[in-house]
Amino acid sequence: MNILVTGGAGFLGSNLCARLVKNSQDHIYCLDNLQTGRMENIAELMDRPNFTFIRHDIVEPIDLEVDQIYNAACPASPPAYQADPVHTMKTSVLGILNMLELAKKYDATLLQFSTSEVYGDALQHPQREDYWGNVNPDGIRSCYDEGKRAAETLCFDYHRMYGTKIKVIRIFNTFGPKMNPADGRVISNFVNQALRGEDITVYGDGNQTRSFCYVDDLIEGIVRMMASPDEVTGPVNLGNPEEFTINEMAEQVKAQIGSASKIVHLPLPKDDPKQRRPDITRAWELLGWKPQVPVHEGLTRVIEYYHRLMA
Ligand code: UDP
């Protein structure tokens, strides 16, 4: 099979490419505009005969004869997607249009990387797929949240109008190797701050919660979703239901590293969701999937990874 991974040099895309190239019968086309993706994430894959890197922005159309498309392209860290909000919206909306046209043309299956952000500052807890969300359409997170919501709509409209084979997953907070240390998200920030002995920066009072999935678990769920029967379109939540306050995560990272860093509080960014935890019943029923790696074990692995990068 010919498999396209957009955003293939990013955190999730590169972990997915590393998994997919292991099947030597498949050819992996890794597409990235390198806005937040990094060549070092795919350096180990570049000399594989079944791996091709193409520098391209999915905002522009592309023609590639493919059987499967994983659409992972979009900056996902709040500072990164807020740096150029207009381009973030274009990436989600024009990007998915271009990918859906490709899927339609070649009768390929498209798997869309959607997000727990479609639930916004959720009023239902934990979040189930049938919850419609509580999203500010005009705030600083809207370019990402509303872009991803519009992308889901386009997936289901192509499916209803043209019979395009689509699959939508909603990804909750994920961490692991290959996330840029300067990405700006909470675990990469805390681990790198604690390793350097710098202050650990908790935003707001730190009582907001998130649930963190180790990347290998997430990739397993994604691959299972792609392999599921055509009628399984989703949306399906993928994430680890173990919930932490940000204060607890700061303490845990500090303790696991044995760091002398101070925990300090900075202002809470606007529209920061207060509580987030996935209900993963659907993923279990449809895919037989649930996370296997406990958070403390995932943290050990990611601490090792960032420690090696510093050396
Ligand atoms: N956060 C924090 N310190 C940081 C980075 C993030 O306290 O250095 C908080 C952030 O305000 C949010 C949570 O951690 O409440 C998760 O933030 P992240 O950017 O990782 O993901 P998202 O907000 O998209 O879930």
Coordinates of N, CA, C and O in Angstrom, one line a residue, residues 4-8 31-33 35 54-62 69-74 87-88 90-99 102 112 148:
L4 N 0.1 7.9 2.9 CA 0.5 9.3 3.1 C 0.3 9.7 4.6 O -0.7 9.4 5.1
V5 N 1.4 10.3 5.2 CA 1.3 10.8 6.5 C 1.5 12.3 6.4 O 2.7 12.7 6.2
T6 N 0.5 13.1 6.5 CA 0.8 14.6 6.5 C 1.2 15.0 7.9 O 0.7 14.4 8.9
G7 N 2.1 16.0 8.0 CA 2.6 16.3 9.3 C 3.6 15.2 9.8 O 3.8 15.0 11.0
G8 N 4.2 14.5 8.9 CA 4.9 13.3 9.2 C 6.2 13.6 9.9 O 6.9 12.6 10.4
L31 N 4.8 13.8 4.5 CA 4.7 15.2 4.0 C 4.7 16.2 5.1 O 4.0 15.9 6.1
D32 N 5.5 17.2 5.0 CA 5.5 18.2 6.1 C 6.0 19.5 5.5 O 6.9 19.6 4.7
N33 N 5.5 20.6 6.0 CA 6.0 22.0 5.6 C 7.1 22.5 6.6 O 7.6 23.5 6.4
Q35 N 6.9 23.6 9.5 CA 6.5 24.8 10.3 C 6.8 24.5 11.8 O 7.5 25.2 12.5
I54 N 8.5 14.5 1.6 CA 8.2 15.5 0.6 C 7.9 16.8 1.4 O 7.0 16.8 2.3
R55 N 8.6 17.9 1.1 CA 8.3 19.1 1.8 C 7.2 19.8 1.1 O 7.3 20.2 -0.1
H56 N 6.1 19.9 1.8 CA 4.9 20.5 1.1 C 3.9 21.0 2.2 O 3.8 20.4 3.3
D57 N 3.2 22.0 1.9 CA 2.1 22.6 2.8 C 0.8 22.1 2.3 O 0.4 22.4 1.2
I58 N 0.0 21.4 3.1 CA -1.3 20.8 2.6 C -2.3 21.9 2.3 O -3.4 21.6 1.8
V59 N -2.0 23.2 2.7 CA -2.9 24.3 2.3 C -3.0 24.3 0.7 O -4.0 24.7 0.1
E60 N -1.9 23.8 0.1 CA -1.9 23.7 -1.4 C -2.2 22.3 -1.8 O -1.8 21.3 -1.1
P61 N -2.9 22.1 -2.9 CA -3.3 20.7 -3.4 C -2.0 20.0 -3.7 O -1.0 20.5 -4.1
I62 N -2.1 18.6 -3.7 CA -1.0 17.8 -4.1 C -1.7 16.5 -4.7 O -2.8 16.1 -4.3
I69 N -4.6 7.8 3.9 CA -4.0 9.1 4.3 C -4.2 9.2 5.8 O -5.4 9.1 6.3
Y70 N -3.2 9.5 6.5 CA -3.3 10.0 7.9 C -3.0 11.5 7.9 O -1.9 11.9 7.6
N71 N -4.1 12.2 8.3 CA -3.9 13.7 8.2 C -3.6 14.3 9.6 O -4.4 14.7 10.3
A72 N -2.3 14.3 9.8 CA -1.8 14.8 11.1 C -1.2 16.2 11.1 O -0.7 16.8 12.1
A73 N -1.3 16.9 9.9 CA -0.6 18.2 9.7 C -1.4 19.3 10.4 O -2.5 19.6 10.0
C74 N -0.8 19.9 11.4 CA -1.3 21.1 12.0 C -0.5 21.4 13.3 O -0.3 20.5 14.0
H87 N -3.1 31.0 9.3 CA -2.6 29.8 8.7 C -3.0 28.6 9.4 O -3.2 27.5 8.7
T88 N -3.2 28.6 10.7 CA -3.7 27.4 11.4 C -5.1 27.1 10.9 O -5.4 25.9 10.6
K90 N -6.3 27.8 8.0 CA -6.2 27.3 6.6 C -5.7 25.9 6.6 O -6.1 25.1 5.8
T91 N -4.8 25.6 7.5 CA -4.2 24.2 7.5 C -5.3 23.2 7.8 O -5.4 22.2 7.2
S92 N -6.2 23.6 8.8 CA -7.3 22.6 9.1 C -8.3 22.5 8.0 O -8.7 21.4 7.6
V93 N -8.7 23.7 7.5 CA -9.9 23.7 6.6 C -9.4 23.4 5.1 O -10.0 22.5 4.5
L94 N -8.5 24.2 4.6 CA -8.1 24.0 3.2 C -7.3 22.7 3.1 O -7.4 21.9 2.2
G95 N -6.5 22.4 4.2 CA -5.7 21.1 4.3 C -6.6 19.9 4.2 O -6.4 19.0 3.4
I96 N -7.7 19.9 5.0 CA -8.5 18.7 4.9 C -9.3 18.6 3.6 O -9.5 17.5 3.1
L97 N -9.7 19.8 3.0 CA -10.3 19.7 1.7 C -9.4 19.1 0.7 O -9.8 18.2 -0.1
N98 N -8.1 19.5 0.7 CA -7.2 18.9 -0.3 C -7.0 17.4 -0.1 O -6.9 16.6 -1.0
M99 N -7.0 17.0 1.2 CA -6.8 15.6 1.5 C -8.0 14.8 1.2 O -8.0 13.6 0.7
L102 N -8.2 14.1 -2.4 CA -7.2 13.0 -2.8 C -7.8 11.7 -2.4 O -7.8 10.7 -3.2
Q112 N -8.6 11.3 10.0 CA -8.3 12.7 10.4 C -7.9 12.8 11.9 O -8.6 12.2 12.8
K148 N -10.5 22.7 13.6 CA -10.6 21.2 13.8 C -12.0 20.7 13.7 O -12.4 19.7 13.2

